[in-house]
């Protein structure tokens, strides 16, 4: 497998963690390049469930190197907790994890500001994960951020934190929130800085050396295309570039060193948080929630569910340059007699075959559906594409064709083994 960028082709939670775990078998290095601990990537190995937030899902495969790239925003307390959690589960995290010197640090004031801004927005809230992601990327863009290289330099960190807390405490007071204690934050962050120091590296130089050694690199996208800060349903988005370009800027590996883009999508649509979702459907939501499925891996919130939206995934192919598709959760549709696919939007008298940029227009879009017959038979024990029910094959081929990329992987369950290659 050459250098591969894996992205979510919908609104996040497409099953990226599972597919990364599968693809890591033939990769050498796995890199996270954007987002932070707003991500929740689930991997099952046998009966054991792992949920990764900041650490690449590749960490579960012995002998693979995992990197947290420069484009990620890192809450160091959360990262230490995640490392400790993995160690307790018997996963090796020693010599196989590197943290970029230039990744930006998430502070408690970012989390508090995230929360306060959501409260102020009232019914227009984004429905963020409240992990401080937006304010942290805001500081990065405003050039008021603190980076990992600063966190592990005690003298510099003290000065920077003092200045940052002074300003942010004023903002917090203006919001009516309680200001933070320098002593407490400083102690916690310095302790985390000392813990993380041995993981810190120049990941850009490291990656280029790995590429020279012909090592195969897998870029693990977080969130999904329509949560992208530029290409998503703004303002109902996250604060990073979740599309394939983010893998380059967030790692320092240039576009001409990338070989393939894999888009992961569910056989239906889900979204957590607020914002338009034209193909949202109560029956499919109730059916999936009734099966105990589609609850957020990070916040536990029930995900909103709907029919497969081919307008969205076609748009995702366009902005990411998706070559190959991994379709997950096909087994979620096993019991349905008829399956709908959104193939266009109608807004007043206008038809759209792409996502309109104006959020008000997009909110008013009504889905235009094409019906497909269901296969009404369990798929979770199927071992090869050949064994797939013909109606499931037709459905999968149709959604891949509408999306405009090659169907390469079909996932029929959360486990590694429940993966079919075409
Ligand atoms: P990610 O954020 O894209 O990594 O996805 P999440 O882990 O947040 O959510 C995907 C959910 O679907 C997880 O609970 C996975 O274990 C589960 N999953 C992935 N692929 C399949 C599949 O093919 N079938 C079923 N039943 N579950 C799947
Ligand atoms: P993974 O990597 C699904 C959503 C939030 C909210 C919006 C902004 O597991 O697919 P943020 O906290 O980032 O400022 O929230 O983005 N969101 C996700 N939705 N999967 C994710 O990650 C998400 N990360 C953020 O629910 O709507
Ligand atoms: Mg997730």
CSV table of C-alpha atoms and ligand atoms in Angstrom, one decimal:
chain,number,residue,atom,x,y,z
A,1,UNK,CA,0.0,0.0,0.0
A,2,UNK,CA,1.5,3.3,-1.0
A,3,UNK,CA,1.1,6.6,0.9
A,4,UNK,CA,-2.6,6.8,1.6
A,5,UNK,CA,-4.8,9.6,2.9
A,6,UNK,CA,-8.0,8.3,4.5
A,7,UNK,CA,-10.8,10.8,5.0
A,8,UNK,CA,-14.4,10.7,6.2
A,9,UNK,CA,-16.7,11.4,3.2
A,10,UNK,CA,-19.7,12.4,5.3
A,11,UNK,CA,-20.2,14.2,8.7
A,12,UNK,CA,-17.8,12.1,10.7
A,13,UNK,CA,-18.0,8.7,12.5
A,14,UNK,CA,-18.0,6.9,9.2
A,15,UNK,CA,-15.9,4.0,10.7
A,16,UNK,CA,-12.5,5.5,9.9
A,17,UNK,CA,-11.0,3.9,13.0
A,18,UNK,CA,-12.0,0.5,12.0
A,19,UNK,CA,-10.7,0.9,8.4
A,20,UNK,CA,-7.5,2.5,9.6
A,21,UNK,CA,-6.9,-0.5,11.8
A,22,UNK,CA,-7.5,-2.8,8.8
A,23,UNK,CA,-5.2,-0.8,6.5
A,24,UNK,CA,-2.5,-0.5,9.1
A,25,UNK,CA,-1.7,-4.2,8.6
A,26,UNK,CA,0.2,-3.2,5.4
A,27,UNK,CA,1.4,0.3,6.5
A,28,UNK,CA,4.5,1.2,8.4
A,29,UNK,CA,3.5,4.6,9.8
A,30,UNK,CA,0.1,6.1,10.8
A,31,UNK,CA,-0.3,9.9,11.2
A,32,UNK,CA,-3.1,12.1,12.6
A,33,UNK,CA,-2.9,15.4,10.9
A,34,UNK,CA,-5.8,17.5,12.2
A,35,UNK,CA,-8.5,17.8,14.8
A,36,UNK,CA,-8.0,16.9,18.4
A,37,UNK,CA,-9.7,14.9,21.1
A,38,UNK,CA,-13.1,15.8,19.5
A,39,UNK,CA,-12.5,12.7,17.4
A,40,UNK,CA,-13.5,9.3,18.7
A,41,UNK,CA,-12.3,6.4,16.6
A,42,UNK,CA,-13.6,2.9,17.6
A,43,UNK,CA,-11.6,-0.3,17.0
A,44,UNK,CA,-12.6,-3.8,18.1
A,45,UNK,CA,-10.0,-6.4,18.4
A,46,UNK,CA,-11.7,-9.6,19.4
A,47,UNK,CA,-14.0,-8.8,22.3
A,48,UNK,CA,-11.9,-5.7,23.3
A,49,UNK,CA,-13.2,-2.2,22.4
A,50,UNK,CA,-10.8,0.7,22.0
A,51,UNK,CA,-11.8,4.3,21.4
A,52,UNK,CA,-8.9,6.5,20.2
A,53,UNK,CA,-9.2,10.3,20.5
A,54,UNK,CA,-5.7,11.8,19.8
A,55,UNK,CA,-3.6,8.7,19.2
A,56,UNK,CA,-3.7,7.2,15.7
A,57,UNK,CA,-5.7,4.0,15.6
A,58,UNK,CA,-2.6,2.2,14.2
A,59,UNK,CA,-1.2,2.1,17.8
A,60,UNK,CA,-3.1,-1.2,18.3
A,61,UNK,CA,-0.9,-3.0,15.8
A,62,UNK,CA,2.5,-4.0,17.1
A,63,UNK,CA,5.5,-2.7,15.2
A,64,UNK,CA,3.8,0.3,13.6
A,65,UNK,CA,4.9,3.9,14.2
A,66,UNK,CA,2.2,6.4,15.1
A,67,UNK,CA,2.6,10.2,14.9
A,68,UNK,CA,0.5,13.1,16.1
A,69,UNK,CA,1.3,15.7,13.4
A,70,UNK,CA,1.7,19.4,13.5
A,71,UNK,CA,-1.8,20.1,12.4
A,72,UNK,CA,-3.4,18.5,15.4
A,73,UNK,CA,-4.5,20.5,18.5
A,74,UNK,CA,-3.4,18.6,21.6
A,75,UNK,CA,-4.9,18.6,25.1
A,76,UNK,CA,-1.9,17.3,27.0
A,77,UNK,CA,-4.0,16.1,30.0
A,78,UNK,CA,-6.2,14.2,27.7
A,79,UNK,CA,-3.3,12.7,25.8
A,80,UNK,CA,-1.6,11.5,29.0
A,81,UNK,CA,-4.9,9.9,30.1
A,82,UNK,CA,-5.2,8.2,26.7
A,83,UNK,CA,-1.7,6.8,26.9
A,84,UNK,CA,-2.2,5.6,30.4
A,85,UNK,CA,-5.6,4.1,29.4
A,86,UNK,CA,-3.9,2.1,26.6
A,87,UNK,CA,-1.1,1.0,28.8
A,88,UNK,CA,-3.7,-0.4,31.3
A,89,UNK,CA,-5.3,-2.3,28.4
A,90,UNK,CA,-1.9,-3.9,27.6
A,91,UNK,CA,-1.2,-1.8,24.5
A,92,UNK,CA,2.5,-0.9,24.0
A,93,UNK,CA,3.0,2.9,23.9
A,94,UNK,CA,6.7,3.2,24.1
A,95,UNK,CA,9.0,4.1,21.2
A,96,UNK,CA,6.0,3.8,18.8
A,97,UNK,CA,4.4,7.2,19.4
A,98,UNK,CA,5.7,10.6,18.4
A,99,UNK,CA,4.2,14.0,19.1
A,100,UNK,CA,4.9,17.0,16.9
A,101,UNK,CA,6.9,19.9,18.4
A,102,UNK,CA,4.7,22.3,16.5
A,103,UNK,CA,1.2,20.9,17.3
A,104,UNK,CA,-0.8,23.5,19.3
A,105,UNK,CA,-1.8,23.0,22.9
A,106,UNK,CA,-5.4,23.0,24.1
A,107,UNK,CA,-5.9,24.8,27.4
A,108,UNK,CA,-8.8,24.8,30.0
A,109,UNK,CA,-9.7,28.3,28.8
A,110,UNK,CA,-10.2,27.0,25.3
A,111,UNK,CA,-12.7,24.4,26.7
A,112,UNK,CA,-14.4,27.1,28.9
A,113,UNK,CA,-14.7,29.5,25.9
A,114,UNK,CA,-16.0,26.7,23.7
A,115,UNK,CA,-18.7,26.1,26.3
A,116,UNK,CA,-19.5,29.8,26.9
A,117,UNK,CA,-19.8,30.5,23.1
A,118,UNK,CA,-22.2,27.7,22.8
A,119,UNK,CA,-24.3,29.0,25.6
A,120,UNK,CA,-24.4,32.5,24.0
A,121,UNK,CA,-25.4,31.0,20.7
A,122,UNK,CA,-28.5,29.5,22.3
A,123,UNK,CA,-30.7,27.8,19.8
A,124,UNK,CA,-28.1,28.5,17.1
A,125,UNK,CA,-25.4,26.5,18.9
A,126,UNK,CA,-23.1,24.3,16.8
A,127,UNK,CA,-23.4,21.3,19.2
A,128,UNK,CA,-19.6,21.1,19.7
A,129,UNK,CA,-17.9,18.4,21.6
A,130,UNK,CA,-16.8,21.1,24.1
A,131,UNK,CA,-13.2,20.0,23.9
A,132,UNK,CA,-12.0,23.5,23.2
A,133,UNK,CA,-11.1,22.7,19.6
A,134,UNK,CA,-12.5,25.9,18.0
A,135,UNK,CA,-10.9,28.4,20.4
A,136,UNK,CA,-7.5,26.4,20.2
A,137,UNK,CA,-7.5,26.7,16.4
A,138,UNK,CA,-8.6,30.3,16.8
A,139,UNK,CA,-5.5,31.1,18.9
A,140,UNK,CA,-3.3,29.3,16.3
A,141,UNK,CA,-4.7,31.5,13.5
A,142,UNK,CA,-4.4,34.6,15.7
A,143,UNK,CA,-0.8,33.7,16.5
A,144,UNK,CA,-1.6,33.6,20.2
A,145,UNK,CA,-1.2,29.8,20.5
A,146,UNK,CA,1.2,27.8,22.6
A,147,UNK,CA,2.9,24.9,21.0
A,148,UNK,CA,4.2,21.5,22.3
A,149,UNK,CA,7.8,22.8,21.9
A,150,UNK,CA,6.8,25.6,24.4
A,151,UNK,CA,5.0,23.2,26.8
A,152,UNK,CA,8.2,21.2,27.3
A,153,UNK,CA,10.4,24.3,27.9
A,154,UNK,CA,9.6,25.2,31.6
A,155,UNK,CA,10.9,28.7,31.6
A,156,UNK,CA,9.3,29.7,28.3
A,157,UNK,CA,6.0,27.9,29.2
A,158,UNK,CA,5.7,29.8,32.5
A,159,UNK,CA,6.0,33.2,30.7
A,160,UNK,CA,3.6,32.2,27.9
A,161,UNK,CA,1.0,30.8,30.2
A,162,UNK,CA,1.0,33.8,32.4
A,163,UNK,CA,0.4,36.1,29.4
A,164,UNK,CA,-2.3,33.8,27.9
A,165,UNK,CA,-4.1,33.4,31.2
A,166,UNK,CA,-4.1,37.1,31.9
A,167,UNK,CA,-5.9,37.8,28.6
A,168,UNK,CA,-8.2,34.8,28.7
A,169,UNK,CA,-9.3,35.3,32.3
A,170,UNK,CA,-10.5,38.8,31.3
A,171,UNK,CA,-12.5,37.2,28.4
A,172,UNK,CA,-13.9,34.5,30.7
A,173,UNK,CA,-14.9,37.2,33.3
A,174,UNK,CA,-16.7,39.1,30.5
A,175,UNK,CA,-18.7,35.9,29.8
A,176,UNK,CA,-19.5,35.6,33.4
A,177,UNK,CA,-17.4,32.5,33.8
A,178,UNK,CA,-14.9,31.8,36.6
A,179,UNK,CA,-11.3,32.8,35.8
A,180,UNK,CA,-8.6,30.1,36.0
A,181,UNK,CA,-5.9,29.8,38.6
A,182,UNK,CA,-2.4,30.1,37.1
A,183,UNK,CA,-0.9,27.8,39.8
A,184,UNK,CA,-3.3,25.0,39.1
A,185,UNK,CA,-3.1,25.1,35.3
A,186,UNK,CA,0.7,25.6,35.5
A,187,UNK,CA,1.2,22.6,37.8
A,188,UNK,CA,-1.1,20.3,35.7
A,189,UNK,CA,0.4,21.3,32.4
A,190,UNK,CA,4.0,21.1,33.5
A,191,UNK,CA,3.4,17.6,34.9
A,192,UNK,CA,1.9,16.6,31.5
A,193,UNK,CA,4.7,18.4,29.7
A,194,UNK,CA,7.3,16.3,31.6
A,195,UNK,CA,5.4,13.1,31.0
A,196,UNK,CA,5.1,13.8,27.2
A,197,UNK,CA,8.6,15.2,26.7
A,198,UNK,CA,10.1,11.8,25.6
A,199,UNK,CA,7.4,11.5,22.8
A,200,UNK,CA,8.1,15.0,21.3
A,201,UNK,CA,9.9,15.1,17.9
A,202,UNK,CA,10.3,17.0,14.7
A,203,UNK,CA,7.7,14.8,13.0
A,204,UNK,CA,8.1,16.6,9.6
A,205,UNK,CA,11.8,15.7,9.3
A,206,UNK,CA,11.0,12.2,10.7
A,207,UNK,CA,8.2,11.6,8.1
A,208,UNK,CA,10.5,12.6,5.3
A,209,UNK,CA,13.2,10.3,6.5
A,210,UNK,CA,10.6,7.5,6.7
A,211,UNK,CA,9.5,8.3,3.1
A,212,UNK,CA,13.1,8.0,2.0
A,213,UNK,CA,13.3,4.6,3.6
A,214,UNK,CA,10.3,3.8,1.4
A,215,UNK,CA,8.1,3.3,4.5
A,216,UNK,CA,4.3,3.3,3.7
A,217,UNK,CA,2.5,6.1,5.4
A,218,UNK,CA,-1.2,6.2,6.3
A,219,UNK,CA,-2.8,9.6,7.0
A,220,UNK,CA,-5.7,9.1,9.5
A,221,UNK,CA,-8.3,11.7,8.9
A,222,UNK,CA,-10.6,12.8,11.7
A,223,UNK,CA,-14.1,14.2,11.5
A,224,UNK,CA,-15.6,14.3,8.0
A,225,UNK,CA,-15.8,16.3,4.8
A,226,UNK,CA,-18.9,18.3,5.8
A,227,UNK,CA,-17.3,19.3,9.1
A,228,UNK,CA,-14.4,20.9,7.2
A,229,UNK,CA,-13.8,24.5,8.1
A,230,UNK,CA,-13.7,25.5,4.4
A,231,UNK,CA,-15.8,22.9,2.6
A,232,UNK,CA,-18.3,21.9,5.3
A,233,UNK,CA,-21.7,23.3,6.2
A,234,UNK,CA,-20.3,26.4,7.9
A,235,UNK,CA,-20.8,27.5,10.7
A,236,UNK,CA,-21.9,23.9,11.7
A,237,UNK,CA,-18.4,22.6,11.2
A,238,UNK,CA,-15.2,21.9,13.2
A,239,UNK,CA,-12.2,24.2,13.0
A,240,UNK,CA,-9.7,22.3,10.9
A,241,UNK,CA,-9.4,21.1,7.3
A,242,UNK,CA,-10.8,17.6,7.5
A,243,UNK,CA,-10.5,17.1,3.7
A,244,UNK,CA,-7.5,15.5,2.1
A,245,UNK,CA,-5.5,18.7,1.8
A,246,UNK,CA,-5.4,18.9,5.6
A,247,UNK,CA,-3.2,15.7,5.5
A,248,UNK,CA,-0.5,17.7,3.7
A,249,UNK,CA,-0.5,20.8,5.8
A,250,UNK,CA,-1.0,18.9,9.0
A,251,UNK,CA,2.0,16.6,8.4
A,252,UNK,CA,4.4,18.5,6.2
A,253,UNK,CA,4.3,15.8,3.5
A,254,UNK,CA,3.6,17.5,0.2
A,255,UNK,CA,0.8,16.6,-2.3
A,256,UNK,CA,3.2,15.1,-4.8
A,257,UNK,CA,4.2,12.5,-2.2
A,258,UNK,CA,0.7,11.2,-1.7
A,259,UNK,CA,-0.5,8.3,-3.8
A,260,UNK,CA,-4.1,7.5,-3.0
A,261,UNK,CA,-7.1,9.0,-1.2
A,262,UNK,CA,-9.6,6.6,0.4
A,263,UNK,CA,-13.0,7.9,1.4
A,264,UNK,CA,-14.8,6.1,4.2
A,265,UNK,CA,-18.6,6.4,4.2
A,266,UNK,CA,-21.4,4.6,6.0
A,267,UNK,CA,-24.1,2.9,3.9
A,268,UNK,CA,-26.4,5.5,5.3
A,269,UNK,CA,-25.8,9.0,6.8
A,270,UNK,CA,-25.2,10.2,10.4
A,271,UNK,CA,-24.4,13.5,12.0
A,272,UNK,CA,-23.8,14.5,15.7
A,273,UNK,CA,-24.4,18.1,16.6
A,274,UNK,CA,-26.5,20.7,14.9
A,275,UNK,CA,-26.7,21.8,11.3
A,276,UNK,CA,-28.6,20.8,8.1
A,277,UNK,CA,-28.9,17.1,7.2
A,278,UNK,CA,-31.3,16.9,4.2
A,279,UNK,CA,-31.8,13.1,4.3
A,280,UNK,CA,-32.4,12.9,8.0
A,281,UNK,CA,-35.1,10.4,8.8
A,282,UNK,CA,-36.8,9.5,12.0
A,283,UNK,CA,-37.6,5.9,11.2
A,284,UNK,CA,-34.0,5.0,10.3
A,285,UNK,CA,-32.8,6.9,13.3
A,286,UNK,CA,-35.2,5.0,15.6
A,287,UNK,CA,-34.3,1.6,14.0
A,288,UNK,CA,-30.6,2.1,14.4
A,289,UNK,CA,-30.8,3.5,18.0
A,290,UNK,CA,-33.1,0.6,18.8
A,291,UNK,CA,-30.3,-1.7,17.8
A,292,UNK,CA,-28.0,0.2,20.2
A,293,UNK,CA,-26.1,1.7,17.3
A,294,UNK,CA,-25.2,5.3,16.5
A,295,UNK,CA,-24.3,6.8,19.8
A,296,UNK,CA,-21.2,9.1,19.7
A,297,UNK,CA,-17.8,7.6,20.6
A,298,UNK,CA,-16.7,10.9,22.3
A,299,UNK,CA,-19.7,12.4,23.9
A,300,UNK,CA,-22.2,9.5,23.9
A,301,UNK,CA,-24.8,11.7,22.2
A,302,UNK,CA,-27.3,9.9,19.9
A,303,UNK,CA,-26.3,10.5,16.3
A,304,UNK,CA,-28.9,11.9,13.9
A,305,UNK,CA,-29.4,9.3,11.2
A,306,UNK,CA,-30.7,9.4,7.6
A,307,UNK,CA,-30.6,7.8,4.2
A,308,UNK,CA,-27.4,7.7,2.2
A,309,UNK,CA,-26.9,11.1,0.6
A,310,UNK,CA,-25.2,10.7,-2.7
A,311,UNK,CA,-25.1,14.5,-3.4
A,312,UNK,CA,-23.0,14.9,-0.4
A,313,UNK,CA,-20.6,12.0,-1.1
A,314,UNK,CA,-20.2,13.0,-4.7
A,315,UNK,CA,-19.2,16.5,-3.5
A,316,UNK,CA,-16.8,14.8,-1.1
A,317,UNK,CA,-15.2,12.9,-4.0
A,318,UNK,CA,-14.7,16.2,-5.7
A,319,UNK,CA,-13.1,18.1,-2.9
A,320,UNK,CA,-11.0,15.3,-1.6
A,321,UNK,CA,-10.0,13.6,-4.8
A,322,UNK,CA,-11.3,10.3,-3.5
A,323,UNK,CA,-9.9,7.3,-5.5
A,324,UNK,CA,-11.3,4.4,-3.5
A,325,UNK,CA,-14.3,3.9,-1.3
A,326,UNK,CA,-14.7,1.9,1.9
A,327,UNK,CA,-18.3,1.5,2.7
A,328,UNK,CA,-19.1,0.6,6.4
A,329,UNK,CA,-22.1,-0.5,8.3
A,330,UNK,CA,-23.9,-2.1,5.4
A,331,UNK,CA,-25.3,-4.5,8.0
A,332,UNK,CA,-27.3,-1.6,9.5
A,333,UNK,CA,-29.7,-1.8,6.5
A,334,UNK,CA,-30.2,-5.6,6.6
A,335,UNK,CA,-33.8,-5.5,7.8
A,336,UNK,CA,-35.2,-2.9,5.5
A,337,UNK,CA,-37.6,-3.7,2.7
A,338,UNK,CA,-36.9,-0.5,0.8
A,339,UNK,CA,-33.8,1.7,1.0
A,340,UNK,CA,-33.8,5.3,-0.1
A,341,UNK,CA,-30.8,7.1,-1.6
A,342,UNK,CA,-30.8,10.9,-1.9
A,343,UNK,CA,-29.8,11.7,-5.5
A,344,UNK,CA,-30.6,15.4,-5.6
A,345,UNK,CA,-31.9,18.4,-3.6
A,346,UNK,CA,-34.8,20.5,-4.4
A,347,UNK,CA,-34.9,24.0,-3.1
A,348,UNK,CA,-38.0,25.9,-4.3
A,349,UNK,CA,-37.9,25.6,-8.1
A,350,UNK,CA,-34.2,25.0,-8.2
A,351,UNK,CA,-32.5,21.6,-8.3
A,352,UNK,CA,-29.0,21.0,-6.9
A,353,UNK,CA,-26.6,18.2,-7.6
A,354,UNK,CA,-24.0,19.7,-5.2
A,355,UNK,CA,-24.1,21.2,-1.7
A,356,UNK,CA,-25.2,24.9,-1.9
A,357,UNK,CA,-22.8,27.2,0.0
A,358,UNK,CA,-25.5,29.3,1.5
A,359,UNK,CA,-26.5,27.6,4.7
A,360,UNK,CA,-30.0,29.0,4.6
A,361,UNK,CA,-30.5,27.6,1.1
A,362,UNK,CA,-29.0,24.3,2.2
A,363,UNK,CA,-31.3,24.1,5.3
A,364,UNK,CA,-34.3,24.4,3.0
A,365,UNK,CA,-33.2,21.7,0.6
A,366,UNK,CA,-35.5,18.8,0.3
A,367,UNK,CA,-34.1,15.4,-0.7
A,368,UNK,CA,-35.0,13.7,-4.0
A,369,UNK,CA,-34.9,10.0,-3.5
A,370,UNK,CA,-34.4,6.9,-5.6
A,371,UNK,CA,-35.6,3.6,-4.0
A,372,UNK,CA,-33.6,0.4,-3.9
A,373,UNK,CA,-35.0,-3.0,-2.8
A,374,UNK,CA,-33.6,-4.2,0.5
A,375,UNK,CA,-31.9,-7.7,0.8
A,376,UNK,CA,-33.6,-8.5,4.1
A,377,UNK,CA,-31.0,-11.0,5.2
A,378,UNK,CA,-28.1,-10.7,7.7
A,379,UNK,CA,-24.8,-9.7,6.2
A,380,UNK,CA,-22.5,-9.7,9.3
A,381,UNK,CA,-21.2,-13.2,8.8
A,382,UNK,CA,-20.4,-12.8,5.1
A,383,UNK,CA,-16.7,-13.5,4.4
A,384,UNK,CA,-16.3,-12.4,0.8
A,385,UNK,CA,-17.9,-10.1,-1.8
A,386,UNK,CA,-19.1,-13.2,-3.7
A,387,UNK,CA,-21.3,-14.2,-0.8
A,388,UNK,CA,-23.0,-10.8,-0.6
A,389,UNK,CA,-26.8,-10.9,-1.4
A,390,UNK,CA,-27.2,-9.7,-5.0
A,391,UNK,CA,-29.5,-6.8,-3.9
A,392,UNK,CA,-26.8,-5.6,-1.4
A,393,UNK,CA,-24.2,-5.8,-4.2
A,394,UNK,CA,-26.5,-3.7,-6.5
A,395,UNK,CA,-27.0,-1.1,-3.7
A,396,UNK,CA,-23.3,-0.9,-2.9
A,397,UNK,CA,-22.4,-0.6,-6.6
A,398,UNK,CA,-25.0,2.1,-7.1
A,399,UNK,CA,-23.9,4.3,-4.2
A,400,UNK,CA,-20.3,3.9,-5.3
A,401,UNK,CA,-21.2,4.9,-8.8
A,402,UNK,CA,-23.3,7.9,-7.6
A,403,UNK,CA,-20.3,8.9,-5.4
A,404,UNK,CA,-18.0,8.6,-8.3
A,405,UNK,CA,-15.2,6.5,-7.0
A,406,UNK,CA,-14.1,2.8,-7.0
A,407,UNK,CA,-15.7,0.6,-4.4
A,408,UNK,CA,-12.7,-1.2,-2.7
A,409,UNK,CA,-13.8,-2.2,0.8
A,410,UNK,CA,-17.1,-3.2,2.3
A,411,UNK,CA,-17.5,-3.5,6.1
A,412,UNK,CA,-20.2,-5.8,7.5
A,413,UNK,CA,-19.5,-5.4,11.2
A,414,UNK,CA,-17.2,-3.6,13.6
A,415,UNK,CA,-14.5,-6.3,13.8
A,416,UNK,CA,-11.3,-6.6,11.7
A,417,UNK,CA,-12.5,-9.8,10.2
A,418,UNK,CA,-15.8,-8.3,9.0
A,419,UNK,CA,-14.1,-6.7,6.1
A,420,UNK,CA,-14.5,-7.6,2.4
A,421,UNK,CA,-12.0,-6.5,-0.2
A,422,UNK,CA,-13.2,-6.2,-3.8
B,1,LIG,P1,-14.9,7.0,13.2
B,1,LIG,O1,-15.0,8.3,14.1
B,1,LIG,O2,-15.1,7.4,11.8
B,1,LIG,O3,-13.7,6.2,13.5
B,1,LIG,O4,-16.2,6.2,13.6
B,1,LIG,P2,-16.7,5.9,15.1
B,1,LIG,O5,-15.9,4.9,15.7
B,1,LIG,O6,-17.0,7.1,15.8
B,1,LIG,O7,-18.2,5.3,14.8
B,1,LIG,C1,-18.3,4.2,13.9
B,1,LIG,C2,-19.1,3.1,14.7
B,1,LIG,O8,-19.4,2.1,13.7
B,1,LIG,C3,-18.2,2.4,15.7
B,1,LIG,O9,-19.0,2.0,16.8
B,1,LIG,C4,-17.6,1.2,14.9
B,1,LIG,O10,-17.3,0.1,15.8
B,1,LIG,C5,-18.8,0.8,14.1
B,1,LIG,N1,-18.6,0.1,12.9
B,1,LIG,C6,-17.6,0.4,11.9
B,1,LIG,N2,-17.8,-0.3,10.8
B,1,LIG,C7,-18.9,-1.1,11.1
B,1,LIG,C8,-19.7,-2.0,10.3
B,1,LIG,O11,-19.4,-2.3,9.2
B,1,LIG,N3,-20.8,-2.6,11.0
B,1,LIG,C9,-21.2,-2.3,12.2
B,1,LIG,N4,-22.2,-2.9,12.7
B,1,LIG,N5,-20.5,-1.4,12.9
B,1,LIG,C10,-19.4,-0.8,12.4
B,2,LIG,P1,-14.6,11.6,14.3
B,2,LIG,O1,-13.1,11.8,14.0
B,2,LIG,C1,-18.5,13.4,14.4
B,2,LIG,C2,-18.8,17.7,15.3
B,2,LIG,C3,-19.4,18.1,16.6
B,2,LIG,C4,-20.0,19.4,16.2
B,2,LIG,C5,-19.0,20.0,15.3
B,2,LIG,C6,-18.0,20.9,15.9
B,2,LIG,O2,-14.9,10.7,15.4
B,2,LIG,O3,-15.4,11.3,13.1
B,2,LIG,P2,-16.0,20.6,17.6
B,2,LIG,O4,-16.0,20.0,19.0
B,2,LIG,O5,-15.1,19.9,16.7
B,2,LIG,O6,-15.8,22.1,17.6
B,2,LIG,O7,-17.5,20.4,17.1
B,2,LIG,O8,-18.2,18.9,14.8
B,2,LIG,N1,-17.7,16.7,15.5
B,2,LIG,C7,-17.7,15.4,15.1
B,2,LIG,N2,-18.8,14.7,14.7
B,2,LIG,N3,-17.3,12.9,14.5
B,2,LIG,C8,-16.3,13.6,14.9
B,2,LIG,O9,-15.0,13.1,14.9
B,2,LIG,C9,-16.4,14.9,15.3
B,2,LIG,N4,-15.6,15.9,15.8
B,2,LIG,C10,-16.4,17.0,15.8
B,2,LIG,O10,-20.4,17.2,17.0
B,2,LIG,O11,-21.2,19.2,15.4
B,3,LIG,MG1,-16.1,9.0,15.7
